[in-house]
Structures are given as C-alpha cells and as structure tokens.
Amino acid sequence: MSFFTGTKEEIEKKCKKELPEDIVLFIEKCMKKPHSESNLIAVLHKLQNKLGYLPKEKLQAVAYLMNIPAAKVSGVATFYHYFSTKPPGKYVISVCLGTACHVKGSDKILERIQEELGIKIGETTSDGLFTLEGARCIGTCALAPVVKIGDDIHPKVTPAQIPEILETYFKKSKESK
Ligand code: FES
C-alpha cells in the first residue's frame, strides 16, 4: 500500500487508519509540543509494545504524521537493538542479563541458547519459533539466573538444562499444529 497518493487529507487519513487509535492520539499530542521529532523513539516504543514489532507500512505512517523523513524513521527503527522490524517468533526468549542474573552466570546461559538455536540476540530462528532477547532485571532476582520464554519464567537455570527446556517448546509447538 502506498500512502503517498492522493490529497494531503487523503494521505493523512490513510496513515491514521494504518495505526492503532491510541498511537494516533499520542502522535497528535506530541505534534502540539515543540521539537515534536524528539518524541519519535517514544512513539516507536508504544507501537512496538502494541504490535510486537514495527512493520514497514506503520513506520511510513508514523513518518508522515510526525513530518519526519521515512528514511530517518526506518533508520531509527533498525539502529536500536530493542526495536524489531520483523515479526517475533512464536516464543520470545528473554535471558535476564541484570546484575543478580549476571553474577549467577547468565552469560553462559545466553551462550548455550545461541549455540543450540544458531541465533544471536535480536534474531529469530528460520522456522519462526524462537526470538532471542537480552533483558534487564525482570524482577525475580531471588530466582536468578532467570530465563523467560513466552509467559513462562524458568528459575535458577543452568546451561546444561537449556536443550531440555527448548525441547518442551519444540514439542508444544508441534502439538498445537
Ligand atoms: S537481575 Fe535477573 S531477575 Fe533481577
């Protein structure tokens, strides 16, 4: 879909339709403030929280409504590792890299997951099953080191447990097919 055909009003309408209503309202609020461009990252955060990632056409709509060049918006979306322009995998794995988890060896857990799945932080497996993320403290330090997969919290994880943990999600996914 191209947003950039039609009158200014038509394009604006298309862009607004492309985005969730609360995001449009937030952009409108931002546009009333001086230096509205400085709110771009906040807008992208809200959009990603809502959709799970930042699709190209939504970024174009944000660019138009915020009066920022589309190339700049997609540059920001691809520059920061916490933004993703691709849909996340079925299961998002968040390895906590906060202090308590780090002290208990979360880097070794991350390494093992990377080895097992052949992906790095910010990537998704080619079968679309797993996306790997690093997280700051996820609020369960007493259970360190912690790995969150989807909505499940895995406490006191060791690198040796990783293959078995991942296997349960491979199985779950097959069963749900
Ligand atoms: S540092 Fe990992 S849960 Fe707090």
Tab-separated table of N, CA, C and O and ligand atoms in Angstrom, residues 96-102 136-142 144-146, ligand 1:
chain	number	residue	atom	x	y	z
A	96	CYS	N	17.647	-12.966	31.175
A	96	CYS	CA	17.880	-11.805	32.039
A	96	CYS	C	19.385	-11.574	32.175
A	96	CYS	O	20.126	-12.492	32.546
A	97	LEU	N	19.803	-10.356	31.860
A	97	LEU	CA	21.220	-10.014	31.952
A	97	LEU	C	21.445	-8.978	33.048
A	97	LEU	O	22.463	-8.302	33.083
A	98	GLY	N	20.455	-8.844	33.937
A	98	GLY	CA	20.584	-7.927	35.077
A	98	GLY	C	21.679	-8.400	36.026
A	98	GLY	O	22.179	-9.530	35.895
A	99	THR	N	22.016	-7.560	37.009
A	99	THR	CA	23.169	-7.848	37.871
A	99	THR	C	23.064	-9.206	38.578
A	99	THR	O	24.000	-10.014	38.516
A	100	ALA	N	21.936	-9.468	39.235
A	100	ALA	CA	21.816	-10.722	40.005
A	100	ALA	C	21.969	-11.932	39.093
A	100	ALA	O	22.628	-12.919	39.451
A	101	CYS	N	21.378	-11.866	37.916
A	101	CYS	CA	21.473	-12.988	36.980
A	101	CYS	C	22.872	-13.087	36.377
A	101	CYS	O	23.392	-14.184	36.172
A	102	HIS	N	23.470	-11.935	36.141
A	102	HIS	CA	24.829	-11.921	35.585
A	102	HIS	C	25.806	-12.604	36.554
A	102	HIS	O	26.617	-13.445	36.154
A	136	ARG	N	16.864	-6.627	30.823
A	136	ARG	CA	17.373	-6.121	32.103
A	136	ARG	C	16.578	-6.847	33.167
A	136	ARG	O	15.684	-7.617	32.850
A	137	CYS	N	16.857	-6.611	34.419
A	137	CYS	CA	16.195	-7.322	35.517
A	137	CYS	C	14.698	-7.484	35.258
A	137	CYS	O	14.001	-6.515	34.962
A	138	ILE	N	14.236	-8.728	35.334
A	138	ILE	CA	12.804	-8.930	35.098
A	138	ILE	C	12.041	-9.106	36.417
A	138	ILE	O	10.900	-9.545	36.435
A	139	GLY	N	12.705	-8.738	37.506
A	139	GLY	CA	12.001	-8.604	38.784
A	139	GLY	C	11.894	-9.878	39.608
A	139	GLY	O	11.111	-9.933	40.556
A	140	THR	N	12.648	-10.908	39.255
A	140	THR	CA	12.588	-12.141	40.051
A	140	THR	C	14.020	-12.554	40.426
A	140	THR	O	14.417	-13.706	40.245
A	141	CYS	N	14.761	-11.593	40.982
A	141	CYS	CA	16.189	-11.802	41.249
A	141	CYS	C	16.452	-12.999	42.173
A	141	CYS	O	17.494	-13.648	42.057
A	142	ALA	N	15.524	-13.290	43.097
A	142	ALA	CA	15.730	-14.408	44.018
A	142	ALA	C	15.811	-15.727	43.260
A	142	ALA	O	16.311	-16.728	43.777
A	144	ALA	N	17.379	-16.059	40.354
A	144	ALA	CA	18.459	-15.923	39.376
A	144	ALA	C	19.290	-17.205	39.244
A	144	ALA	O	19.469	-17.900	40.244
A	145	PRO	N	19.768	-17.489	38.051
A	145	PRO	CA	19.538	-16.775	36.792
A	145	PRO	C	18.213	-17.204	36.137
A	145	PRO	O	17.851	-18.368	36.183
A	146	VAL	N	17.571	-16.228	35.550
A	146	VAL	CA	16.215	-16.434	35.065
A	146	VAL	C	16.148	-16.309	33.546
A	146	VAL	O	16.781	-15.432	32.952
B	1	FES	S1	18.634	-9.461	37.679
B	1	FES	FE1	17.645	-11.095	36.697
B	1	FES	S2	15.705	-11.098	37.612
B	1	FES	FE2	16.687	-9.429	38.554
